[in-house]
Coordinates of C-alpha atoms in Angstrom, one line a residue:
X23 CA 22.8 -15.3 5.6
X24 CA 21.5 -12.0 6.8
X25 CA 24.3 -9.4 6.7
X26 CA 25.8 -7.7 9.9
X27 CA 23.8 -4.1 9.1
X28 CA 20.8 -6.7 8.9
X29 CA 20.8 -8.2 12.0
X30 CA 21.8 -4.8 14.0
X31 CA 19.0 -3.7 12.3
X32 CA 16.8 -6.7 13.8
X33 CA 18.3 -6.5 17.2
X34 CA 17.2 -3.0 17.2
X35 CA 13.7 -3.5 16.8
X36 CA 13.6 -6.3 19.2
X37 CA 15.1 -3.8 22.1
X38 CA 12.3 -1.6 20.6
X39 CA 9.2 -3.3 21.5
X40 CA 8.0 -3.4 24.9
X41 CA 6.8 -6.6 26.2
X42 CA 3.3 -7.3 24.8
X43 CA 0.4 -7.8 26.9
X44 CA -2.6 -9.3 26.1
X45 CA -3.9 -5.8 24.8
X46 CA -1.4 -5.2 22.1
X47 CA -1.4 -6.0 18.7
X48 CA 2.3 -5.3 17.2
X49 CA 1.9 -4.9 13.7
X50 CA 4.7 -5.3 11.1
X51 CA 4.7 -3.1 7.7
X52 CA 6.7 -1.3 5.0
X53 CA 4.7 1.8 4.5
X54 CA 6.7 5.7 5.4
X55 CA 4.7 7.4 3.1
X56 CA 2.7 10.1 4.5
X57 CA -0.5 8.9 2.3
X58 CA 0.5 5.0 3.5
X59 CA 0.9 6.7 6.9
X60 CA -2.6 8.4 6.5
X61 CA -4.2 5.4 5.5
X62 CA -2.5 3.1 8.3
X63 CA -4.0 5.5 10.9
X64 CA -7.9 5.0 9.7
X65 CA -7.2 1.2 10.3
X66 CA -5.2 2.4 13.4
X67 CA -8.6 4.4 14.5
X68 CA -11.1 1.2 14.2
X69 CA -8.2 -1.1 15.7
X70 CA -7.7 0.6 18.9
X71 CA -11.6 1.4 19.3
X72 CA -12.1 -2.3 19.8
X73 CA -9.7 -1.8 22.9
X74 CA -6.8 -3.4 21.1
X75 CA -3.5 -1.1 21.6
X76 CA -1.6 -0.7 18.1
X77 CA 2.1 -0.9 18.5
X78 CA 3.9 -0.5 15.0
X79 CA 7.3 -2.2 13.9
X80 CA 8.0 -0.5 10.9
X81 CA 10.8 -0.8 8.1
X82 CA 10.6 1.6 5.4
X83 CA 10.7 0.8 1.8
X84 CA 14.0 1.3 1.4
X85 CA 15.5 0.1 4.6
X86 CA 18.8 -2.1 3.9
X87 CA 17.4 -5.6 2.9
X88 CA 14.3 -6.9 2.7
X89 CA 13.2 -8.3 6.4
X90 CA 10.6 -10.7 6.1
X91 CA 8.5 -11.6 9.4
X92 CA 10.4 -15.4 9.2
X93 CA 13.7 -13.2 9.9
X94 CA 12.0 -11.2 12.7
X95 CA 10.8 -14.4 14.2
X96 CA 13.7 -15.7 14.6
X97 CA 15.4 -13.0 16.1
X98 CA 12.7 -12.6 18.3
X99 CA 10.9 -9.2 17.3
X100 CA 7.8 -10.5 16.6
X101 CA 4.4 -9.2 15.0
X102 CA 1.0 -10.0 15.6
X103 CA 0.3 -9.4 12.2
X104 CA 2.2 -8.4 9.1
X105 CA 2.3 -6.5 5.8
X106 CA 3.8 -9.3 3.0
X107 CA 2.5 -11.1 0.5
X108 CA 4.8 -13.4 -1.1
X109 CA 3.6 -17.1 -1.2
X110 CA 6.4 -18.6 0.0
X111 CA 6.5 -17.1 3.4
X112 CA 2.9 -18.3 4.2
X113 CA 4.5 -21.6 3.0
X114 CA 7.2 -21.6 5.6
X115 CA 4.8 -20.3 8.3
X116 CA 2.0 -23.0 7.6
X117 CA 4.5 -25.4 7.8
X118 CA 5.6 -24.6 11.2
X119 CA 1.8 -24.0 12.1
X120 CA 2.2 -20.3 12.6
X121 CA -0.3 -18.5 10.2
X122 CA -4.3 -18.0 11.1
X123 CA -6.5 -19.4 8.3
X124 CA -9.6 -16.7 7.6
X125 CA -11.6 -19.7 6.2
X126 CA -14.9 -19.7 7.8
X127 CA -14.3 -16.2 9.4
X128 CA -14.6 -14.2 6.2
X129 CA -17.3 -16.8 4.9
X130 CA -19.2 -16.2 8.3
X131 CA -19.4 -12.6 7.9
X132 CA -20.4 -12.3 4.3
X133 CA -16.8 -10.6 3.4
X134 CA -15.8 -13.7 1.2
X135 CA -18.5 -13.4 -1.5
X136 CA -18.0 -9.8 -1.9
X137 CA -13.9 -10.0 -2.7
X138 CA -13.7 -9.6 -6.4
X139 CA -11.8 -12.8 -7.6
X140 CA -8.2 -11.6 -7.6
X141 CA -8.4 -11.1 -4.3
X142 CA -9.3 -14.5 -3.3
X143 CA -7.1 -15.6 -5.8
X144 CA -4.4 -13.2 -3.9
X145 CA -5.5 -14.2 -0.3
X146 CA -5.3 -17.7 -0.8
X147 CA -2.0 -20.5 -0.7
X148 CA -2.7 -23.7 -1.6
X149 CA -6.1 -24.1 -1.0
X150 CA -6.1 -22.1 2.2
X151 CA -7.4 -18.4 3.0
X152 CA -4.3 -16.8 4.5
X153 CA -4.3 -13.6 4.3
X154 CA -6.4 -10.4 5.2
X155 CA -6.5 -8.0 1.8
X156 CA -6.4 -4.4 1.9
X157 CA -5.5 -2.7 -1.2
X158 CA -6.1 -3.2 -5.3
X159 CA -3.7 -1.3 -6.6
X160 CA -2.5 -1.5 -10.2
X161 CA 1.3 -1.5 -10.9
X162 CA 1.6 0.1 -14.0
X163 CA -0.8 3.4 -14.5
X164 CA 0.5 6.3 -15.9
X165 CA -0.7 9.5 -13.8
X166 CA -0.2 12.8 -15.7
X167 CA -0.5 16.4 -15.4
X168 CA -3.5 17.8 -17.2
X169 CA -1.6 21.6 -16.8
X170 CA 1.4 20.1 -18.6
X171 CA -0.4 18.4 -21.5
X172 CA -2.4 21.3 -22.5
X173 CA 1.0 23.9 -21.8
X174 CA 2.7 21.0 -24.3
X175 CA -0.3 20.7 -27.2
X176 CA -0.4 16.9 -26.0
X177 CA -3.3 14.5 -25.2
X178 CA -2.1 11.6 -23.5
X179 CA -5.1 9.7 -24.1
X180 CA -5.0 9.6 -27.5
X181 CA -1.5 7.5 -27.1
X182 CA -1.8 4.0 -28.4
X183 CA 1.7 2.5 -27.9
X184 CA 5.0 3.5 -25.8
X185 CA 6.5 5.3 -29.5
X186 CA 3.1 7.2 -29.4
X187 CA 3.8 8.5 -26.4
X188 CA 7.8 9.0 -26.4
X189 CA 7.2 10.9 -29.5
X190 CA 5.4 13.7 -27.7
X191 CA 8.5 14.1 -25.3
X192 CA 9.9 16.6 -27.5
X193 CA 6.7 18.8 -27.2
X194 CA 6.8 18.8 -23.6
X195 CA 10.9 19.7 -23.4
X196 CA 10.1 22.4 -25.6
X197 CA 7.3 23.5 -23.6
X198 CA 10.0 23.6 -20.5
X199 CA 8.8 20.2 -18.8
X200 CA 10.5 16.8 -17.8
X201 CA 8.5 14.3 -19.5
X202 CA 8.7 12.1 -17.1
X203 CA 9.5 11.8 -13.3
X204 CA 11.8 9.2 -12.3
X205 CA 12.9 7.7 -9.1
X206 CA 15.8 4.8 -9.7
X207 CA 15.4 3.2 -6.5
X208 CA 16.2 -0.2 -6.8
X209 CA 12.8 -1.3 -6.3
X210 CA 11.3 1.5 -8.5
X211 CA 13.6 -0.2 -11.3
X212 CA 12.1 -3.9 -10.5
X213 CA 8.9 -2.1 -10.3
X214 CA 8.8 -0.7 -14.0
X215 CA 10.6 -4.1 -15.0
X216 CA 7.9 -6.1 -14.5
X217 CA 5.4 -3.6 -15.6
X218 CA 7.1 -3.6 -19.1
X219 CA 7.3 -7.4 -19.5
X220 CA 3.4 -7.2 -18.8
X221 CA 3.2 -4.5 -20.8
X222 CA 5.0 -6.0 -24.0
X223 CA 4.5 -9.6 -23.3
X224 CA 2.1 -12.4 -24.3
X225 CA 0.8 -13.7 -20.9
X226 CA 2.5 -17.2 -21.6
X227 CA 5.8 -14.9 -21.2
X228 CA 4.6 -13.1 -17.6
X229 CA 3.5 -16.2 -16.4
X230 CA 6.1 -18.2 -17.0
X231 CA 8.9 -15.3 -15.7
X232 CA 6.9 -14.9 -12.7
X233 CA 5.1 -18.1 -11.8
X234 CA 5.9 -20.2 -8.8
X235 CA 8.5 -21.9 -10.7
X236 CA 10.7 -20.3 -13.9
X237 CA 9.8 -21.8 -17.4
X238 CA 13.1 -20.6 -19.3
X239 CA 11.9 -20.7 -22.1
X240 CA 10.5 -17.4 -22.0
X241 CA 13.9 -16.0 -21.4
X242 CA 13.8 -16.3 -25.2
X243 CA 10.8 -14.6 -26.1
X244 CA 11.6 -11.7 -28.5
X245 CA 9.6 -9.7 -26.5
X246 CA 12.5 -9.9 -23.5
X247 CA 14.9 -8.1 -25.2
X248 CA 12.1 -5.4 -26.0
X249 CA 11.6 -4.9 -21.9
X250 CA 14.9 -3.9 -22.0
X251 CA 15.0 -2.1 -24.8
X252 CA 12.4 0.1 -23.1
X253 CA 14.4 -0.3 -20.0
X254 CA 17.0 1.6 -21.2
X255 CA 15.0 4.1 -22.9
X256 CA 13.4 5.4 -19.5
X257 CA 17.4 5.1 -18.0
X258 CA 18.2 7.8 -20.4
X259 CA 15.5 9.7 -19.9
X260 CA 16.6 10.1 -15.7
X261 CA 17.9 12.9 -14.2
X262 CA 21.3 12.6 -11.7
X263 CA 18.6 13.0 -9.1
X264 CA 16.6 10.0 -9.6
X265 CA 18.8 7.3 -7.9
X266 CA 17.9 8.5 -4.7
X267 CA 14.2 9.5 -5.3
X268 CA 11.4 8.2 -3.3
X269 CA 8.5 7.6 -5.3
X270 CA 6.0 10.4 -3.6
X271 CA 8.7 13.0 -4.6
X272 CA 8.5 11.5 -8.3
X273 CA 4.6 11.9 -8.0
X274 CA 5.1 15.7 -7.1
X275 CA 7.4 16.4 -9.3
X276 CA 4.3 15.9 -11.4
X277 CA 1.8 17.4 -9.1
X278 CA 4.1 20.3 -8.7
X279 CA 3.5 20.8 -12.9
X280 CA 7.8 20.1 -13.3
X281 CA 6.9 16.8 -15.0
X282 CA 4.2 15.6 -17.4
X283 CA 3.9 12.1 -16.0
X284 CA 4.9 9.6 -14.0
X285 CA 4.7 6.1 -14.6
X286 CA 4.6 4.0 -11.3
X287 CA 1.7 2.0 -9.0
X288 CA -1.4 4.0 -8.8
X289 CA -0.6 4.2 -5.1
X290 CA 0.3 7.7 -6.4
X291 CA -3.2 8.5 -6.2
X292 CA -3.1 9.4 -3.3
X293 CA -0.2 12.1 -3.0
X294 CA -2.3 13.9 -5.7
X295 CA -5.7 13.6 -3.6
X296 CA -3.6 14.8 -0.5
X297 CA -2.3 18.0 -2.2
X298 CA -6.0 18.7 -2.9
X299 CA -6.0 17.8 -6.6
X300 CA -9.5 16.0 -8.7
X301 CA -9.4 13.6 -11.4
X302 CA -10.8 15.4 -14.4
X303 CA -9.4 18.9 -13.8
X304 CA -6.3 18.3 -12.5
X305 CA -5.1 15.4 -13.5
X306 CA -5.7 12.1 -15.8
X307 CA -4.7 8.5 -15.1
X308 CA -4.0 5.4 -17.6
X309 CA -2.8 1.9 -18.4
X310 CA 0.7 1.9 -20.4
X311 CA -0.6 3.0 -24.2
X312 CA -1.1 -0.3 -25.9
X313 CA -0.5 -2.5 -22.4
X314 CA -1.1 -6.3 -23.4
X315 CA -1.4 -6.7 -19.2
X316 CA -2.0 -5.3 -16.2
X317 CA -0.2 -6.0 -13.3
X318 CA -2.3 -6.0 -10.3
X319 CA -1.4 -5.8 -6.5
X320 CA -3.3 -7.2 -3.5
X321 CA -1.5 -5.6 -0.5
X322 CA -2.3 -8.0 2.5
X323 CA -2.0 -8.9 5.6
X324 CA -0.9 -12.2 7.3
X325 CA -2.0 -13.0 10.9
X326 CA 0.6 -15.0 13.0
X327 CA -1.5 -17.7 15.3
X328 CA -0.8 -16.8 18.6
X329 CA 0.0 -18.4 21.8
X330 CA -2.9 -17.4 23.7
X331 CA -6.5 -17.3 23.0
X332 CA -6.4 -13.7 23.3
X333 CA -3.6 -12.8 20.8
X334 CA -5.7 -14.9 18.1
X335 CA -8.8 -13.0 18.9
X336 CA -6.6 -9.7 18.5
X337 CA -5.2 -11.2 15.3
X338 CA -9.0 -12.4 14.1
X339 CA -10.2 -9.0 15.3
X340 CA -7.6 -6.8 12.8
X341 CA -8.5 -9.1 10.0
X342 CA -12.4 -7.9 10.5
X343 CA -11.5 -4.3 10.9
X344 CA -9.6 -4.6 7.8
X345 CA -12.5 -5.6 5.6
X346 CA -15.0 -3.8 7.1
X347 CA -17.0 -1.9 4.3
X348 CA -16.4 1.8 6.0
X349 CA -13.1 1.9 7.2
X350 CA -12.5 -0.3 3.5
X351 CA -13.7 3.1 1.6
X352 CA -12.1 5.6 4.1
X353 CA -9.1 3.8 3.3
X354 CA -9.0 3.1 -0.2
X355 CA -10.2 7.1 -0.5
X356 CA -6.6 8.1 1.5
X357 CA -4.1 5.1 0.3
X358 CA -5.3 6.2 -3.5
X359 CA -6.0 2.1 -3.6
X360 CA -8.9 0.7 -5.3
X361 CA -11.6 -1.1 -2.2
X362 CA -10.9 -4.8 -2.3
X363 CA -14.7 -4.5 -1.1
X364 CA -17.1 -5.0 -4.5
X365 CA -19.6 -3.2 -2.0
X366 CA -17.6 -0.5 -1.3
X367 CA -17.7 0.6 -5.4
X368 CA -20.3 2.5 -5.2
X369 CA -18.2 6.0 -4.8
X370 CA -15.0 5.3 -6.5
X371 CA -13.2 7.5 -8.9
X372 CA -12.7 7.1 -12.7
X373 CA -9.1 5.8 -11.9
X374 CA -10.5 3.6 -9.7
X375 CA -13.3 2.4 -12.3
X376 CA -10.9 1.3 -15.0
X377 CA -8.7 -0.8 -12.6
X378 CA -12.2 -3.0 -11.5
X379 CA -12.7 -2.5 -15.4
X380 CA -9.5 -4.3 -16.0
X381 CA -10.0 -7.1 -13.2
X382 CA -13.0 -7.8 -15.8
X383 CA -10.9 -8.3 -18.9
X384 CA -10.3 -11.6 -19.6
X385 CA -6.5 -12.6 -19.1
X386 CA -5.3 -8.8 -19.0
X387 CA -5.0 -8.2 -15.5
X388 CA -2.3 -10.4 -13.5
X389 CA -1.2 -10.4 -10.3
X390 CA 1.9 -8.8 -9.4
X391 CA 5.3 -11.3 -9.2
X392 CA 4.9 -10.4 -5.5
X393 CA 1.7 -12.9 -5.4
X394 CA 3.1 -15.7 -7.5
X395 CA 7.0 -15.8 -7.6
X396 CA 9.4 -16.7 -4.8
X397 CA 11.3 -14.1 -3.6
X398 CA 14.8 -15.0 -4.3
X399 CA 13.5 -14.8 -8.4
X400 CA 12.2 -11.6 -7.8
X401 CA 15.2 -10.3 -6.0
X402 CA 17.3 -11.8 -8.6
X403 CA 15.3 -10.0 -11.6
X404 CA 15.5 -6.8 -9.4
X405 CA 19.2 -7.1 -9.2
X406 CA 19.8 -8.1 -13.2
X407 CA 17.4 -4.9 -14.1
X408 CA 19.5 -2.7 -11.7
X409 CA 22.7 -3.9 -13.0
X410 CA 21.4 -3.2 -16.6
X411 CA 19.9 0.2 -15.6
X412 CA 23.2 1.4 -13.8
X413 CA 25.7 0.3 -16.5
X414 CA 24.4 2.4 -20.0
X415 CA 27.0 -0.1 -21.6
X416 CA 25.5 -3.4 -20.9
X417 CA 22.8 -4.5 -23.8
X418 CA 19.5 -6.2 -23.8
X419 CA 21.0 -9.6 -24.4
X420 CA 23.6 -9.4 -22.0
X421 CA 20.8 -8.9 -19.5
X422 CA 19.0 -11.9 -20.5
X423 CA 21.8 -14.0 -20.4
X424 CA 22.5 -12.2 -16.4
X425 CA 18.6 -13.7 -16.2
X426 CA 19.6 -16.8 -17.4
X427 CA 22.2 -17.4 -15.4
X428 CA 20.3 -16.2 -12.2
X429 CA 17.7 -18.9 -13.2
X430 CA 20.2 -21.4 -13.3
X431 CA 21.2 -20.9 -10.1
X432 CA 18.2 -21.2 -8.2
X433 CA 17.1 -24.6 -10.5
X434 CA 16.8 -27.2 -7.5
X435 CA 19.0 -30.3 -8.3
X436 CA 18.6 -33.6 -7.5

């Protein structure tokens, strides 16, 4: 049941748009970020050349609740297309017949063969291409100041495991540095949850924590009580300022030279290419020392089927833009993403290069929960890893058995 903030918040919106015309595509997404922002405006550019007129409904990452485009269907607010990703929600809207398949359009253009294959595997629900990708980010890359590490007597790519690394900390205090810049948002805590279980987990365990359905066995799996082990580690390490801190004011805190690293989605990329900083000089990017995985994001977009012949041709016609090889590279250069294009490789950076390097590992990068797990598990991880970062007094195995029980609740029966 949506809560009362919730559904002012939807009513709001659905005052806000003006009545569509046949011209307009109203597009639904999360991004607030001025390098999200950035990026959104290069797709904006080649969508409203085509003679389609962009009209945004946006909800910021941290808005109260997390409004899926089922919700602003029914209360009447909606898009044309829309920025989500969870399976389950193309489930529900190809049930009701509401989601374009890209099929034949993606195979007719050539754009199908040149998707690397975790972002078929990302665009596709049972058996169906339903989604339009436009981002390969990785969610757990370490970004670091090169100024810091030398001020410090540090290398950070000479770390081979977590200990390696928390054992330079007291270098880089000494040296008058955070060692790490933190943002507690409730989603940067889920976030950095499931980048540890990659991290310190046998795939088995990531797979079954965050595959369509829960295998609770893995709730047992030593390496669960390590996550949170770790968990609390980087709690302590926060400062009273990181409850409320977006993630691009973690990444300056690094650019800015107050923090040695952060650890977050490489999305952070692009803050560092916006303040005019280069990989190589300024700073250096890598996996979590001694990662077993890598979890890896496909941010997409679905396409609602519309009414009219002309509001599926607007849909069909973002979809191409989307994909299309230049505005693929403009984007990717701005968002700090990685081209979901393999043609569009030819010009990436070295952060860049070791995510495709990754995709080519075999059974080290996985997809983010985002692309596999409902979202009621993933909202009730998020809330156990919360609870357990907020309270210093709660242990690991009072979190798993929080886990435990939030599995057991969302069991079907019968």
């Amino acid at each position: 049941m949506w809560t009362r903030r919730l559904a002012h918040h939807l009513l709001a919106l659905t005052l806000a748009i003006p009545a569509a015309s046949a011209a307009d595509i109203v597009v639904y997404h999360n991004w607030d970020s001025p390098t999200e922002l950035a990026a959104l405006n290069v797709l904006r550019e080649s969508v409203e050349a085509s003679g389609l007129n962009w009209v945004p409904l946006a909800i910021p990452h941290d808005a109260d609740g997390d409004i899926t485009v089922l919700e602003l269907i029914e209360a009447g607010a909606t898009p044309n297309v829309f920025l989500q990703s969870q399976p389950d929600i193309y489930r529900a809207l190809e049930a009701g017949g509401k989601v374009l398949h890209l099929d034949e359009q993606f195979t007719a253009s050539g754009v199908l063969e040149q998707l690397p294959a975790v972002v078929r595997e990302a665009i596709t629900i049972d058996g169906a291409i339903v989604k339009t990708p436009a981002t390969i980010h990785a969610d757990a890359m370490i970004y670091y100041s090169r100024a810091v590490a030398e001020a410090a007597g540090i290398d950070p790519e000479g770390w081979t495991s977590l200990e390696d690394m928390w054992a330079d900390f007291g270098a880089v205090r000494a040296a008058g540095f955070q060692p790490i810049a933190l943002g507690a948002q409730r989603w940067q805590v889920g976030y950095l949850t499931h980048a540890l279980v990659a991290s310190l987990g046998a795939p088995e365990v990531y797979a079954g924590l965050y595959g369509q359905t829960v295998e609770p066995a893995v709730l047992d799996d030593d390496s669960m009580i390590d996550v949170f082990v770790w968990l609390r580690r980087f709690q302590q390490l926060a400062d009273a300022q990181a409850l409320s801190r977006d993630w691009n004011v973690a990444t300056n805190m690094v650019i800015n030279g107050q923090a040695l690293l952060q650890l977050q989605g490489d999305w952070m990329k692009g803050e560092w290419h916006a303040a005019g900083k280069n990989e190589g000089v300024d700073f250096g990017c890598r996996f979590v020392p001694g990662a077993a995985h890598l979890p890896v994001t496909v941010d997409s977009w679905g396409v609602l089927a519309g009414s009219t012949p002309e509001e599926e041709a607007a849909g069909r016609a973002f979809a191409d833009a989307t994909v299309d090889l230049a505005i693929q590279t403009r984007f990717a250069a701005v968002k700090g993403s990685t081209p979901v294009r393999l043609d569009a490789h030819t010009a990436i950076d070295r952060c860049s290069q070791k995510v495709l390097a990754a995709l080519d590992r075999p059974d080290f990068a996985l997809p983010t929960p985002h692309l596999t797990a409902s979202q009621a598990w993933v909202t009730a991880v998020w809330d156990v890893a919360n609870h357990y970062w907020n309270d210093p007094t709660m242990t690991p195995a009072a979190a798993i058995m929080e886990l435990k029980a939030e599995q057991a609740g969302l069991r079907p029966t019968g």
